Coordinates of C-alpha atoms and ligand atoms in Angstrom, one line a residue:
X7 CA -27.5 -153.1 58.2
X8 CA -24.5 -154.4 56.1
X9 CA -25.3 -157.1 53.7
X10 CA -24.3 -158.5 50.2
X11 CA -27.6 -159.3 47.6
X12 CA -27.1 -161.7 45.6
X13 CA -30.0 -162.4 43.1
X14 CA -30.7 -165.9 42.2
X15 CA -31.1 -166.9 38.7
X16 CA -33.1 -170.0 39.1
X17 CA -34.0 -172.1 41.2
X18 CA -30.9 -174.5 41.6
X19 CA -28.4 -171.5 41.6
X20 CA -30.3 -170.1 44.5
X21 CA -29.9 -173.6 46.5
X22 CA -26.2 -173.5 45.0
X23 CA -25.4 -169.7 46.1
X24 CA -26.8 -170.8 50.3
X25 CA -24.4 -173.5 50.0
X26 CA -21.1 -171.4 48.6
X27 CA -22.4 -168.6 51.2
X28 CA -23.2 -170.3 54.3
X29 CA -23.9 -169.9 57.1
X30 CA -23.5 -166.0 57.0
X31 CA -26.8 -166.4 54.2
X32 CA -30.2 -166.2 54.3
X33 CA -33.0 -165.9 51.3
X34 CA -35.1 -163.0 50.8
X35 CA -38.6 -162.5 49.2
X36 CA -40.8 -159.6 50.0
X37 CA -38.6 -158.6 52.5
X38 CA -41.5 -157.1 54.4
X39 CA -40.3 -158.6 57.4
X40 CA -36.9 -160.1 56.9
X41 CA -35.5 -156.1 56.2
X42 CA -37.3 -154.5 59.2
X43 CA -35.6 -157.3 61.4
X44 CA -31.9 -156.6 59.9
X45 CA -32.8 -152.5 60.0
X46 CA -33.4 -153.7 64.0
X47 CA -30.5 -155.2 64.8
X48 CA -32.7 -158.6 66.0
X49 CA -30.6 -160.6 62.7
X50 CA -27.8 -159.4 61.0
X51 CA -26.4 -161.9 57.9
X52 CA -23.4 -161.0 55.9
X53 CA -25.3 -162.1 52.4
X54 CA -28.9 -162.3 51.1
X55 CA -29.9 -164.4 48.4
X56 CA -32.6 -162.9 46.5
X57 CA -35.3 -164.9 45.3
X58 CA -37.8 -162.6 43.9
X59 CA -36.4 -163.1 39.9
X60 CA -37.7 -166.3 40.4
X61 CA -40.9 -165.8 37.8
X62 CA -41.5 -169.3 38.2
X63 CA -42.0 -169.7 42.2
X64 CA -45.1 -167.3 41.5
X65 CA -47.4 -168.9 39.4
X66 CA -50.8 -170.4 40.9
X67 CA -51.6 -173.7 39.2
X68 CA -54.7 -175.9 39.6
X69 CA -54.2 -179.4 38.7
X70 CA -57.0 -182.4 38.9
X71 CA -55.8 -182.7 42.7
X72 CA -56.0 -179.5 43.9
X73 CA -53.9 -176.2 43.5
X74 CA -50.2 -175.5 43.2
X75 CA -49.3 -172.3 44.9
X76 CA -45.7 -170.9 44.2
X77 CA -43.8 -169.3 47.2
X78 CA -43.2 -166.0 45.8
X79 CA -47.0 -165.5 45.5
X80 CA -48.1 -162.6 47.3
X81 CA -51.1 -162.0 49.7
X82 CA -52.3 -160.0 47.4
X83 CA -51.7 -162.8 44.4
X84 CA -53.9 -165.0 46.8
X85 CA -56.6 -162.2 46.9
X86 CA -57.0 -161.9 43.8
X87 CA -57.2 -165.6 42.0
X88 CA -60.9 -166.4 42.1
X89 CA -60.1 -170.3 41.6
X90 CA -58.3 -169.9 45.2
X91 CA -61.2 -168.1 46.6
X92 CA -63.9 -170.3 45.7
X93 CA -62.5 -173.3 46.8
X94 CA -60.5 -171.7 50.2
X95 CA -62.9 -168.7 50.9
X96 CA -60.3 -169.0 54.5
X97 CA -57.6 -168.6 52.3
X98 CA -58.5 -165.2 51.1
X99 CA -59.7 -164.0 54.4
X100 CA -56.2 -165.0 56.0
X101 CA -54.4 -163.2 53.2
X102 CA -56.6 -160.2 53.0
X103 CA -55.8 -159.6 56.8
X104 CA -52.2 -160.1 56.5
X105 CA -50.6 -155.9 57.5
X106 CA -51.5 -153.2 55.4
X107 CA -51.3 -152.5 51.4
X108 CA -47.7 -152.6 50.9
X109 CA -47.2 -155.4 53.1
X110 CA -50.0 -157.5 51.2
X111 CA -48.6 -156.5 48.0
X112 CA -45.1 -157.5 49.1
X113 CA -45.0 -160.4 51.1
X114 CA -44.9 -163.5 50.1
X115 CA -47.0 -166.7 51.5
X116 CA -43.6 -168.4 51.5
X117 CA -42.2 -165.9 53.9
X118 CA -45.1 -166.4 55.9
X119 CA -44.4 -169.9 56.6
X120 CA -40.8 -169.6 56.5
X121 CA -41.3 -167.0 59.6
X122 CA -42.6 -169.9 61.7
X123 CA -44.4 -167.2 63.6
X124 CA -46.8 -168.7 66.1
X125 CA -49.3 -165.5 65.1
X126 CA -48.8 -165.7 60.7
X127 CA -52.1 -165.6 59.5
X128 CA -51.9 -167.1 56.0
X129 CA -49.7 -170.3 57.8
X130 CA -52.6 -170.5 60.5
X131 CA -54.9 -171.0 57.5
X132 CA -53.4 -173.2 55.3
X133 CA -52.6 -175.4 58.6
X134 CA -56.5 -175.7 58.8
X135 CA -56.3 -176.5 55.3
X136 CA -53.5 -179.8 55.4
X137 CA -51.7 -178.0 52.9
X138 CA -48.3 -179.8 51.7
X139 CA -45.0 -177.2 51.4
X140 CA -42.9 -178.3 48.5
X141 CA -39.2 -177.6 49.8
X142 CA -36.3 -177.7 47.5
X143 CA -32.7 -177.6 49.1
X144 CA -29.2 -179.8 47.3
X145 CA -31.0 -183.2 47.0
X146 CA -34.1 -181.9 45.0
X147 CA -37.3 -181.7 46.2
X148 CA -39.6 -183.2 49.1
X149 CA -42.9 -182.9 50.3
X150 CA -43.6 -182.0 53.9
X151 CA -47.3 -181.8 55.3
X152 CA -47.5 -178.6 57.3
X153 CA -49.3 -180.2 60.7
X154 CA -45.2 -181.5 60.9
X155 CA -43.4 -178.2 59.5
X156 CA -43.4 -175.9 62.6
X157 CA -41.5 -176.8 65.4
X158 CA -41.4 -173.9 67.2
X159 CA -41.1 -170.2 67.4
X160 CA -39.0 -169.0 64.0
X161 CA -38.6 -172.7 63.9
X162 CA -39.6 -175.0 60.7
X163 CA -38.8 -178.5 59.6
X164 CA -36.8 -176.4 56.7
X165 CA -33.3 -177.9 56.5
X166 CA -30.1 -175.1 56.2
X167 CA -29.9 -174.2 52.8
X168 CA -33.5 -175.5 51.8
X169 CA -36.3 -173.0 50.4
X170 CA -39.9 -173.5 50.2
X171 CA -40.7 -173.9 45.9
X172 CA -44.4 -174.1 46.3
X173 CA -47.4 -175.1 48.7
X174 CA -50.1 -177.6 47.6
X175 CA -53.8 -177.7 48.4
X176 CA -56.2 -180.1 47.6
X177 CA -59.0 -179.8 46.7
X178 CA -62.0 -179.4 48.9
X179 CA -64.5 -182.5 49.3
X180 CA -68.2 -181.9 48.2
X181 CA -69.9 -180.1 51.4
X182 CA -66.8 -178.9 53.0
X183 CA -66.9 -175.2 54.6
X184 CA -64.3 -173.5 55.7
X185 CA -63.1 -169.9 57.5
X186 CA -60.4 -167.9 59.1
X187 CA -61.0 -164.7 62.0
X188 CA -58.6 -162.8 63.5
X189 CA -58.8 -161.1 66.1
X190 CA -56.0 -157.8 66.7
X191 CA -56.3 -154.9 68.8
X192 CA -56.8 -152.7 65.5
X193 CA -58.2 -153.5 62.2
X194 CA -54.8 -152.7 59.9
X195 CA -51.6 -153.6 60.4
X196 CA -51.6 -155.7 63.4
X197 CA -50.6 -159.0 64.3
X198 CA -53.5 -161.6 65.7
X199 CA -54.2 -161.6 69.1
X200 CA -55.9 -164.8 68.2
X201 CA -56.4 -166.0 64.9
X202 CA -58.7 -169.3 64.4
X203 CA -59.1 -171.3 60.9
X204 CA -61.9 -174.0 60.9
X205 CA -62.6 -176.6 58.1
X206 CA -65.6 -178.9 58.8
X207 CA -67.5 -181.4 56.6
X208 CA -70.8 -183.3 57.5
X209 CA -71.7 -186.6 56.6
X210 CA -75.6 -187.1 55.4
X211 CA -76.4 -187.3 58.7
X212 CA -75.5 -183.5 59.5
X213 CA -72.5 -185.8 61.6
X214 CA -69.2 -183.9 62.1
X215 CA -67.5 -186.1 59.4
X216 CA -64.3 -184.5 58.8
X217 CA -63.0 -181.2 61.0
X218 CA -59.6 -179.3 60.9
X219 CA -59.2 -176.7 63.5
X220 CA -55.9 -174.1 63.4
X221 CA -55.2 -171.9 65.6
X222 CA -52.7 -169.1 65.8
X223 CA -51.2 -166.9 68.7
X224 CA -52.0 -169.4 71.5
X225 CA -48.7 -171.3 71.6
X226 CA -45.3 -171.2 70.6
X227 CA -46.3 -172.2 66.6
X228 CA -49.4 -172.0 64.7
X229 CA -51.5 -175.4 66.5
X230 CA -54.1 -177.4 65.8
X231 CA -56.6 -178.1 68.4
X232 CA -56.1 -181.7 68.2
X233 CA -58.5 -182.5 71.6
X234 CA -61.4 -180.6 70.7
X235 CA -61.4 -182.5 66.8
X236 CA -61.4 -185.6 68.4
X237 CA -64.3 -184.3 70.8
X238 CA -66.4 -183.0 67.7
X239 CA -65.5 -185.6 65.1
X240 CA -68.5 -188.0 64.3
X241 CA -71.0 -185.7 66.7
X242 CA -73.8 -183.4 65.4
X243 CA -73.0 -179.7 66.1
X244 CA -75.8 -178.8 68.0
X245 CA -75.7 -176.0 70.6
X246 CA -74.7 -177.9 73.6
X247 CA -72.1 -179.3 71.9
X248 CA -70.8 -176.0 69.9
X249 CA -70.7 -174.1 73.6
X250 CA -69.2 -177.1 75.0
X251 CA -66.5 -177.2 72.3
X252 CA -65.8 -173.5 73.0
X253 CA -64.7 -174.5 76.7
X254 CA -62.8 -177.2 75.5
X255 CA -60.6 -175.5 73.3
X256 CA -58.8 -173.9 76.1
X257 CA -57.1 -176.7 77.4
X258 CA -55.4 -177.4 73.3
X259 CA -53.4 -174.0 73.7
X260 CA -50.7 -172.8 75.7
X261 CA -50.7 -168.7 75.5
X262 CA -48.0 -166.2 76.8
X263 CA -48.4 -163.1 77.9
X264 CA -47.4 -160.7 76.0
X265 CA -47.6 -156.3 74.9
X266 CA -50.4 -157.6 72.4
X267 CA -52.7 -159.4 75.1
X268 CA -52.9 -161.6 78.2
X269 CA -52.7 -165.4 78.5
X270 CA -56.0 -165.1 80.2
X271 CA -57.9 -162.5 77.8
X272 CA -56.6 -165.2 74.6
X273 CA -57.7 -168.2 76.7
X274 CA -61.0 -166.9 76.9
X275 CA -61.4 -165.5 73.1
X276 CA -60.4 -168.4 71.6
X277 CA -63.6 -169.8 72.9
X278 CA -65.6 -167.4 71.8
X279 CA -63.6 -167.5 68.0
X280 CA -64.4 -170.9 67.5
X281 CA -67.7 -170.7 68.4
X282 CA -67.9 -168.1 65.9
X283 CA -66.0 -169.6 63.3
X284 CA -68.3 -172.9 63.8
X285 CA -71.7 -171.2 63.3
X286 CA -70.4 -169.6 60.1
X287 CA -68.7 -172.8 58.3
X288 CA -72.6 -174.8 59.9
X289 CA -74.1 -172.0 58.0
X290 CA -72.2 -172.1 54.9
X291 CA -72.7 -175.5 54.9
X292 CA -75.0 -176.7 52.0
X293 CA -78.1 -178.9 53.2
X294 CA -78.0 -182.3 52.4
X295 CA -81.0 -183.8 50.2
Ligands
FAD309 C1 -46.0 -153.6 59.2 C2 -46.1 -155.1 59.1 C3 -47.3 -155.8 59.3 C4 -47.3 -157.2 59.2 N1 -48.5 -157.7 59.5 C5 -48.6 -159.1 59.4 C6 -49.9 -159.7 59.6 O1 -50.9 -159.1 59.9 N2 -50.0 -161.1 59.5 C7 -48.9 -161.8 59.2 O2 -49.0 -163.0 59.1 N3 -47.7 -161.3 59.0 C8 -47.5 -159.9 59.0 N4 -46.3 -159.3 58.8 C9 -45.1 -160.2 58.6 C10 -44.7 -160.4 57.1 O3 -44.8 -159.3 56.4 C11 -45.4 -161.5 56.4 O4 -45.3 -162.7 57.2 C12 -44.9 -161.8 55.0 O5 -45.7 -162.8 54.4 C13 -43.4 -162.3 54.9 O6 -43.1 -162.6 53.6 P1 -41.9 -161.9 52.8 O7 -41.9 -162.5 51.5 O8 -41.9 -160.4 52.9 O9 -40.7 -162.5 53.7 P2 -39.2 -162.0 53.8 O10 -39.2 -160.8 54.7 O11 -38.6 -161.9 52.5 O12 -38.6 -163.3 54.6 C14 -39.0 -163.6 55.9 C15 -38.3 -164.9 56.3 O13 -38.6 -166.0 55.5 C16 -37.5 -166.5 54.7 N5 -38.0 -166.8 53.4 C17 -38.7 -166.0 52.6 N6 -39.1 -166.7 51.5 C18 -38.6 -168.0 51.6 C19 -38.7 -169.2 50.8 N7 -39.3 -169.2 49.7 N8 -38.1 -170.3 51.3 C20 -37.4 -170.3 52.5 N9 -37.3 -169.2 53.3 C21 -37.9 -168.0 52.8 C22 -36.4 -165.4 54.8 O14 -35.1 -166.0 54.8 C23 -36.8 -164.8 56.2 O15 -36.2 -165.5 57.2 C24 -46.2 -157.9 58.9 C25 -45.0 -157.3 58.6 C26 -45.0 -155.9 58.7 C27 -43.7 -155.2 58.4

Protein backbone atom coordinates (compact mmCIF):
# COMPACT_ATOMS: atom_id res chain seq x y z
CA UNK A 1 0.00 0.00 0.00
CA UNK A 2 2.02 2.90 -1.50
CA UNK A 3 0.17 6.09 -1.89
CA UNK A 4 0.61 9.95 -1.70
CA UNK A 5 -2.33 11.99 0.64
CA UNK A 6 -2.92 14.95 -0.46
CA UNK A 7 -5.56 16.90 1.71
CA UNK A 8 -7.81 19.15 -0.06
CA UNK A 9 -8.30 22.66 1.11
CA UNK A 10 -11.71 23.29 -0.31
CA UNK A 11 -13.81 22.25 -2.34
CA UNK A 12 -12.48 23.57 -5.84
CA UNK A 13 -8.72 22.66 -4.90
CA UNK A 14 -9.97 19.15 -4.33
CA UNK A 15 -11.59 19.07 -8.01
CA UNK A 16 -8.32 20.97 -9.08
CA UNK A 17 -5.74 18.37 -7.26
CA UNK A 18 -7.97 15.01 -9.35
CA UNK A 19 -7.28 16.93 -12.36
CA UNK A 20 -3.23 17.81 -11.90
CA UNK A 21 -3.12 14.03 -10.39
CA UNK A 22 -4.99 11.93 -12.75
CA UNK A 23 -5.65 9.17 -13.37
CA UNK A 24 -3.30 7.54 -10.78
CA UNK A 25 -6.00 9.61 -8.08
CA UNK A 26 -8.77 8.81 -6.23
CA UNK A 27 -10.69 10.83 -3.15
CA UNK A 28 -10.94 9.59 0.24
CA UNK A 29 -13.50 10.17 3.10
CA UNK A 30 -13.88 7.73 5.95
CA UNK A 31 -11.74 5.44 4.36
CA UNK A 32 -13.59 2.67 5.98
CA UNK A 33 -13.67 0.86 2.85
CA UNK A 34 -11.49 2.60 0.34
CA UNK A 35 -8.16 1.67 2.81
CA UNK A 36 -9.16 -2.04 3.44
CA UNK A 37 -9.41 -2.38 -0.52
CA UNK A 38 -5.76 -0.72 -1.14
CA UNK A 39 -4.36 -2.76 2.21
CA UNK A 40 -5.98 -5.88 -0.22
CA UNK A 41 -4.39 -5.38 -3.15
CA UNK A 42 -8.16 -5.26 -5.05
CA UNK A 43 -7.01 -1.14 -5.98
CA UNK A 44 -3.87 0.32 -5.77
CA UNK A 45 -3.67 4.38 -6.74
CA UNK A 46 -0.47 6.30 -6.70
CA UNK A 47 -2.25 9.48 -4.84
CA UNK A 48 -5.28 10.12 -2.55
CA UNK A 49 -7.01 13.27 -2.29
CA UNK A 50 -8.34 13.75 1.09
CA UNK A 51 -11.49 15.19 1.60
CA UNK A 52 -12.25 14.97 5.10
CA UNK A 53 -10.94 18.87 6.01
CA UNK A 54 -13.79 19.71 4.16
CA UNK A 55 -15.99 21.17 7.29
CA UNK A 56 -18.33 22.32 4.95
CA UNK A 57 -19.36 18.95 2.92
CA UNK A 58 -20.68 17.92 6.61
CA UNK A 59 -23.27 20.04 7.56
CA UNK A 60 -27.06 18.81 7.50
CA UNK A 61 -29.27 21.64 6.26
CA UNK A 62 -33.09 21.75 6.16
CA UNK A 63 -34.45 24.17 3.79
CA UNK A 64 -38.34 24.86 2.93
CA UNK A 65 -37.90 21.90 0.27
CA UNK A 66 -36.49 19.36 2.14
CA UNK A 67 -32.96 18.64 3.68
CA UNK A 68 -29.42 19.22 2.44
CA UNK A 69 -27.13 16.44 3.50
CA UNK A 70 -23.37 17.03 2.98
CA UNK A 71 -21.21 14.01 1.75
CA UNK A 72 -18.81 13.86 4.53
CA UNK A 73 -21.71 13.24 6.93
CA UNK A 74 -21.30 10.20 8.70
CA UNK A 75 -23.79 7.28 9.49
CA UNK A 76 -23.50 8.17 12.67
CA UNK A 77 -24.14 12.16 11.80
CA UNK A 78 -27.48 10.70 10.17
CA UNK A 79 -28.23 8.83 13.47
CA UNK A 80 -28.09 11.33 15.35
CA UNK A 81 -30.09 14.53 13.66
CA UNK A 82 -33.65 14.21 14.91
CA UNK A 83 -34.92 16.47 11.93
CA UNK A 84 -33.54 13.47 9.55
CA UNK A 85 -35.26 10.97 11.72
CA UNK A 86 -38.54 12.27 11.92
CA UNK A 87 -39.08 12.88 8.52
CA UNK A 88 -36.89 9.56 7.05
CA UNK A 89 -37.43 7.14 10.04
CA UNK A 90 -35.75 4.59 6.82
CA UNK A 91 -33.01 6.83 6.79
CA UNK A 92 -31.90 6.22 10.29
CA UNK A 93 -32.62 2.52 10.14
CA UNK A 94 -30.30 2.24 6.95
CA UNK A 95 -27.59 4.18 8.72
CA UNK A 96 -27.85 2.60 12.08
CA UNK A 97 -27.21 -0.87 10.27
CA UNK A 98 -24.41 0.28 8.20
CA UNK A 99 -20.96 -2.22 10.02
CA UNK A 100 -20.10 -1.75 13.35
CA UNK A 101 -19.17 1.42 15.71
CA UNK A 102 -16.11 2.58 14.05
CA UNK A 103 -17.41 2.01 10.71
CA UNK A 104 -20.68 4.09 11.48
CA UNK A 105 -18.63 6.63 13.05
CA UNK A 106 -16.33 6.79 9.99
CA UNK A 107 -17.96 6.40 6.96
CA UNK A 108 -19.35 8.67 5.10
CA UNK A 109 -22.94 8.53 3.23
CA UNK A 110 -20.98 9.88 0.21
CA UNK A 111 -18.70 6.88 0.22
CA UNK A 112 -21.63 4.91 0.42
CA UNK A 113 -22.94 6.05 -2.85
CA UNK A 114 -19.70 6.59 -4.35
CA UNK A 115 -19.11 2.60 -3.69
CA UNK A 116 -22.01 1.86 -6.18
CA UNK A 117 -22.25 -1.38 -4.18
CA UNK A 118 -25.28 -3.26 -5.29
CA UNK A 119 -25.66 -4.27 -1.20
CA UNK A 120 -24.90 -0.26 0.49
CA UNK A 121 -27.48 0.18 2.75
CA UNK A 122 -27.79 3.92 3.31
CA UNK A 123 -27.74 4.19 -1.02
CA UNK A 124 -30.65 1.40 -0.99
CA UNK A 125 -32.52 3.86 1.23
CA UNK A 126 -32.17 7.02 -0.07
CA UNK A 127 -33.02 5.28 -3.59
CA UNK A 128 -36.49 4.53 -1.94
CA UNK A 129 -36.34 8.04 -0.93
CA UNK A 130 -35.79 9.92 -4.82
CA UNK A 131 -32.98 11.58 -3.25
CA UNK A 132 -30.98 14.05 -5.73
CA UNK A 133 -26.76 13.69 -5.35
CA UNK A 134 -25.31 17.09 -5.78
CA UNK A 135 -21.96 16.38 -7.78
CA UNK A 136 -19.27 18.92 -8.24
CA UNK A 137 -16.34 18.13 -10.74
CA UNK A 138 -14.33 21.33 -13.23
CA UNK A 139 -17.69 22.76 -14.65
CA UNK A 140 -19.43 23.42 -11.16
CA UNK A 141 -22.07 21.70 -9.96
CA UNK A 142 -25.10 19.40 -11.25
CA UNK A 143 -27.84 17.68 -9.95
CA UNK A 144 -28.35 13.93 -10.67
CA UNK A 145 -31.56 11.95 -9.32
CA UNK A 146 -30.24 8.73 -7.85
CA UNK A 147 -32.87 6.22 -9.71
CA UNK A 148 -30.15 7.33 -12.81
CA UNK A 149 -26.73 7.40 -10.72
CA UNK A 150 -25.92 3.65 -10.54
CA UNK A 151 -25.00 1.94 -13.42
CA UNK A 152 -23.61 -0.99 -12.25
CA UNK A 153 -21.43 -2.74 -9.85
CA UNK A 154 -18.71 0.02 -8.42
CA UNK A 155 -20.27 1.87 -11.25
CA UNK A 156 -21.99 5.58 -10.84
CA UNK A 157 -23.07 8.23 -13.27
CA UNK A 158 -19.93 10.23 -11.39
CA UNK A 159 -17.76 11.70 -14.14
CA UNK A 160 -13.56 11.20 -13.62
CA UNK A 161 -12.60 13.83 -11.41
CA UNK A 162 -16.19 14.67 -10.07
CA UNK A 163 -17.07 14.28 -6.19
CA UNK A 164 -20.43 13.98 -4.66
CA UNK A 165 -20.83 17.78 -2.51
CA UNK A 166 -24.16 16.91 -0.92
CA UNK A 167 -27.44 14.70 -1.35
CA UNK A 168 -30.92 16.35 -1.16
CA UNK A 169 -34.15 15.04 0.20
CA UNK A 170 -37.37 16.43 -0.02
CA UNK A 171 -39.50 16.50 2.11
CA UNK A 172 -42.11 13.89 2.83
CA UNK A 173 -45.82 14.56 1.73
CA UNK A 174 -48.53 14.56 4.51
CA UNK A 175 -49.30 10.61 5.12
CA UNK A 176 -46.29 9.25 3.64
CA UNK A 177 -44.61 6.20 5.64
CA UNK A 178 -41.57 4.87 4.98
CA UNK A 179 -38.86 1.89 6.12
CA UNK A 180 -35.71 0.10 5.48
CA UNK A 181 -34.85 -3.98 6.70
CA UNK A 182 -31.99 -5.76 6.14
CA UNK A 183 -31.45 -8.85 6.25
CA UNK A 184 -27.42 -10.34 6.95
CA UNK A 185 -26.43 -13.56 8.13
CA UNK A 186 -25.35 -11.75 11.62
CA UNK A 187 -26.59 -8.80 13.25
CA UNK A 188 -23.05 -6.55 13.20
CA UNK A 189 -20.92 -6.00 10.74
CA UNK A 190 -22.31 -7.68 7.77
CA UNK A 191 -23.27 -6.80 4.52
CA UNK A 192 -27.21 -7.34 3.44
CA UNK A 193 -28.18 -10.45 2.10
CA UNK A 194 -31.19 -8.48 1.11
CA UNK A 195 -31.91 -5.12 2.05
CA UNK A 196 -35.54 -3.63 1.03
CA UNK A 197 -36.59 0.27 1.56
CA UNK A 198 -40.32 1.02 0.96
CA UNK A 199 -42.01 4.52 0.81
CA UNK A 200 -45.79 4.44 0.34
CA UNK A 201 -48.58 7.14 0.52
CA UNK A 202 -52.39 6.59 0.40
CA UNK A 203 -54.81 8.70 -1.11
CA UNK A 204 -58.30 9.38 1.05
CA UNK A 205 -59.40 6.42 -0.24
CA UNK A 206 -56.72 4.13 1.65
CA UNK A 207 -55.58 3.84 -2.47
CA UNK A 208 -51.89 3.15 -3.08
CA UNK A 209 -51.27 6.80 -4.16
CA UNK A 210 -47.65 7.15 -4.39
CA UNK A 211 -45.07 3.96 -3.66
CA UNK A 212 -41.19 3.77 -3.96
CA UNK A 213 -39.75 0.42 -3.52
CA UNK A 214 -35.60 -0.02 -3.32
CA UNK A 215 -34.01 -2.91 -3.15
CA UNK A 216 -30.56 -3.92 -2.47
CA UNK A 217 -28.38 -7.14 -3.01
CA UNK A 218 -30.59 -8.58 -5.73
CA UNK A 219 -28.82 -7.19 -8.81
CA UNK A 220 -25.79 -5.78 -9.97
CA UNK A 221 -26.77 -2.06 -8.29
CA UNK A 222 -29.12 -1.02 -5.72
CA UNK A 223 -32.89 -1.45 -7.90
CA UNK A 224 -36.04 -0.37 -7.74
CA UNK A 225 -38.83 -2.77 -8.22
CA UNK A 226 -40.18 -0.85 -10.97
CA UNK A 227 -43.01 -3.88 -11.91
CA UNK A 228 -44.35 -4.51 -8.68
CA UNK A 229 -44.93 -0.21 -8.18
CA UNK A 230 -46.76 -0.21 -11.15
CA UNK A 231 -48.77 -3.38 -9.91
CA UNK A 232 -49.56 -1.63 -6.47
CA UNK A 233 -49.91 1.96 -7.59
CA UNK A 234 -53.58 3.26 -7.41
CA UNK A 235 -54.77 -0.34 -5.66
CA UNK A 236 -55.82 -0.78 -2.00
CA UNK A 237 -53.22 -2.89 -0.03
CA UNK A 238 -55.34 -5.44 1.20
CA UNK A 239 -54.06 -8.99 1.95
CA UNK A 240 -54.56 -10.60 -1.45
CA UNK A 241 -52.85 -7.96 -2.92
CA UNK A 242 -49.81 -7.54 -0.27
CA UNK A 243 -49.17 -11.58 -0.70
CA UNK A 244 -49.64 -11.20 -4.30
CA UNK A 245 -47.04 -8.32 -4.45
CA UNK A 246 -44.68 -10.51 -2.48
CA UNK A 247 -44.54 -13.09 -5.48
CA UNK A 248 -44.29 -10.47 -7.79
CA UNK A 249 -41.28 -8.89 -6.68
CA UNK A 250 -39.21 -11.77 -7.79
CA UNK A 251 -39.37 -11.30 -11.26
CA UNK A 252 -37.92 -7.10 -10.64
CA UNK A 253 -34.46 -8.66 -9.44
CA UNK A 254 -31.81 -10.50 -10.86
CA UNK A 255 -29.60 -12.15 -7.81
CA UNK A 256 -26.10 -13.92 -8.00
CA UNK A 257 -24.91 -16.41 -6.09
CA UNK A 258 -22.62 -15.63 -3.88
CA UNK A 259 -20.38 -16.66 -0.16
CA UNK A 260 -23.23 -14.49 1.57
CA UNK A 261 -26.33 -16.45 0.12
CA UNK A 262 -27.93 -18.14 -2.84
CA UNK A 263 -29.84 -16.68 -5.84
CA UNK A 264 -32.62 -18.81 -4.76
CA UNK A 265 -32.66 -18.28 -0.85
CA UNK A 266 -32.61 -14.05 -1.86
CA UNK A 267 -35.40 -14.68 -4.46
CA UNK A 268 -37.44 -16.04 -1.96
CA UNK A 269 -36.67 -13.44 1.05
CA UNK A 270 -37.26 -10.62 -0.80
CA UNK A 271 -40.82 -11.62 -0.85
CA UNK A 272 -41.12 -12.16 2.45
CA UNK A 273 -39.11 -8.50 3.18
CA UNK A 274 -41.52 -6.59 1.32
CA UNK A 275 -44.25 -8.09 2.69
CA UNK A 276 -42.90 -7.12 5.85
CA UNK A 277 -41.74 -3.81 5.11
CA UNK A 278 -45.53 -3.16 3.58
CA UNK A 279 -47.38 -4.13 6.81
CA UNK A 280 -45.16 -1.81 8.82
CA UNK A 281 -45.24 1.50 6.51
CA UNK A 282 -49.70 0.38 6.22
CA UNK A 283 -49.32 0.47 9.96
CA UNK A 284 -47.45 3.55 10.41
CA UNK A 285 -49.65 5.05 8.20
CA UNK A 286 -51.92 7.71 9.82
CA UNK A 287 -55.81 7.11 9.30
CA UNK A 288 -57.51 9.37 7.16
CA UNK A 289 -60.60 11.41 8.59
C1 LIG B 1 -16.08 -3.92 8.49
C2 LIG B 1 -16.90 -3.18 7.49
C3 LIG B 1 -18.27 -3.31 7.50
C4 LIG B 1 -19.04 -2.60 6.58
N1 LIG B 1 -20.39 -2.77 6.64
C5 LIG B 1 -21.17 -2.08 5.78
C6 LIG B 1 -22.60 -2.25 5.85
O1 LIG B 1 -23.14 -2.96 6.68
N2 LIG B 1 -23.34 -1.54 4.96
C7 LIG B 1 -22.78 -0.69 4.02
O2 LIG B 1 -23.52 -0.08 3.26
N3 LIG B 1 -21.44 -0.56 3.92
C8 LIG B 1 -20.63 -1.21 4.77
N4 LIG B 1 -19.26 -1.08 4.69
C9 LIG B 1 -18.70 -0.28 3.56
C10 LIG B 1 -18.29 1.18 3.87
O3 LIG B 1 -17.70 1.31 5.10
C11 LIG B 1 -19.44 2.18 3.80
O4 LIG B 1 -20.05 2.07 2.54
C12 LIG B 1 -19.00 3.64 4.00
O5 LIG B 1 -20.14 4.47 3.97
C13 LIG B 1 -17.99 4.15 2.98
O6 LIG B 1 -17.74 5.53 3.26
P1 LIG B 1 -16.27 6.10 3.44
O7 LIG B 1 -16.40 7.55 3.70
O8 LIG B 1 -15.50 5.33 4.47
O9 LIG B 1 -15.68 5.82 2.00
P2 LIG B 1 -14.14 5.74 1.55
O10 LIG B 1 -13.58 4.42 1.97
O11 LIG B 1 -13.42 6.97 1.94
O12 LIG B 1 -14.34 5.76 -0.03
C14 LIG B 1 -15.05 4.73 -0.70
C15 LIG B 1 -15.13 5.08 -2.19
O13 LIG B 1 -15.93 6.24 -2.38
C16 LIG B 1 -15.17 7.30 -2.99
N5 LIG B 1 -15.62 8.52 -2.33
C17 LIG B 1 -15.70 8.78 -1.00
N6 LIG B 1 -16.27 9.96 -0.78
C18 LIG B 1 -16.55 10.49 -2.00
C19 LIG B 1 -17.15 11.69 -2.45
N7 LIG B 1 -17.63 12.61 -1.59
N8 LIG B 1 -17.28 11.90 -3.78
C20 LIG B 1 -16.84 10.97 -4.67
N9 LIG B 1 -16.25 9.82 -4.31
C21 LIG B 1 -16.11 9.58 -2.99
C22 LIG B 1 -13.71 6.95 -2.79
O14 LIG B 1 -12.91 7.46 -3.82
C23 LIG B 1 -13.78 5.42 -2.80
O15 LIG B 1 -13.77 4.96 -4.13
C24 LIG B 1 -18.44 -1.76 5.61
C25 LIG B 1 -17.05 -1.61 5.62
C26 LIG B 1 -16.30 -2.30 6.55
C27 LIG B 1 -14.83 -2.13 6.53
Amino acid sequence: MNFQLHKAASLPDAIALSRRLAPDVRYIAGGTDLIIQLRRGVKSFGNLIDLSGLKSLRQIAETAEGYRIGALCTHKDIDLHSGLLRDYPALGQAARVVGGHQVRNAGTIGGNLANASPAADVAVALLGLDAVIVAAGEGGSRHIAIADFFTGPGQSLLAPGELIEAVLLPKPAPGESCCFLKAGRRKAMEIAVVSVALRLRLDNADAIADIRIALGAVGPRPLRALGTEAMLLGRKPDAALIAKAAVAIQADCTPRSDVRASAEYRRELVGGMLLRALQHCLKAETPHA
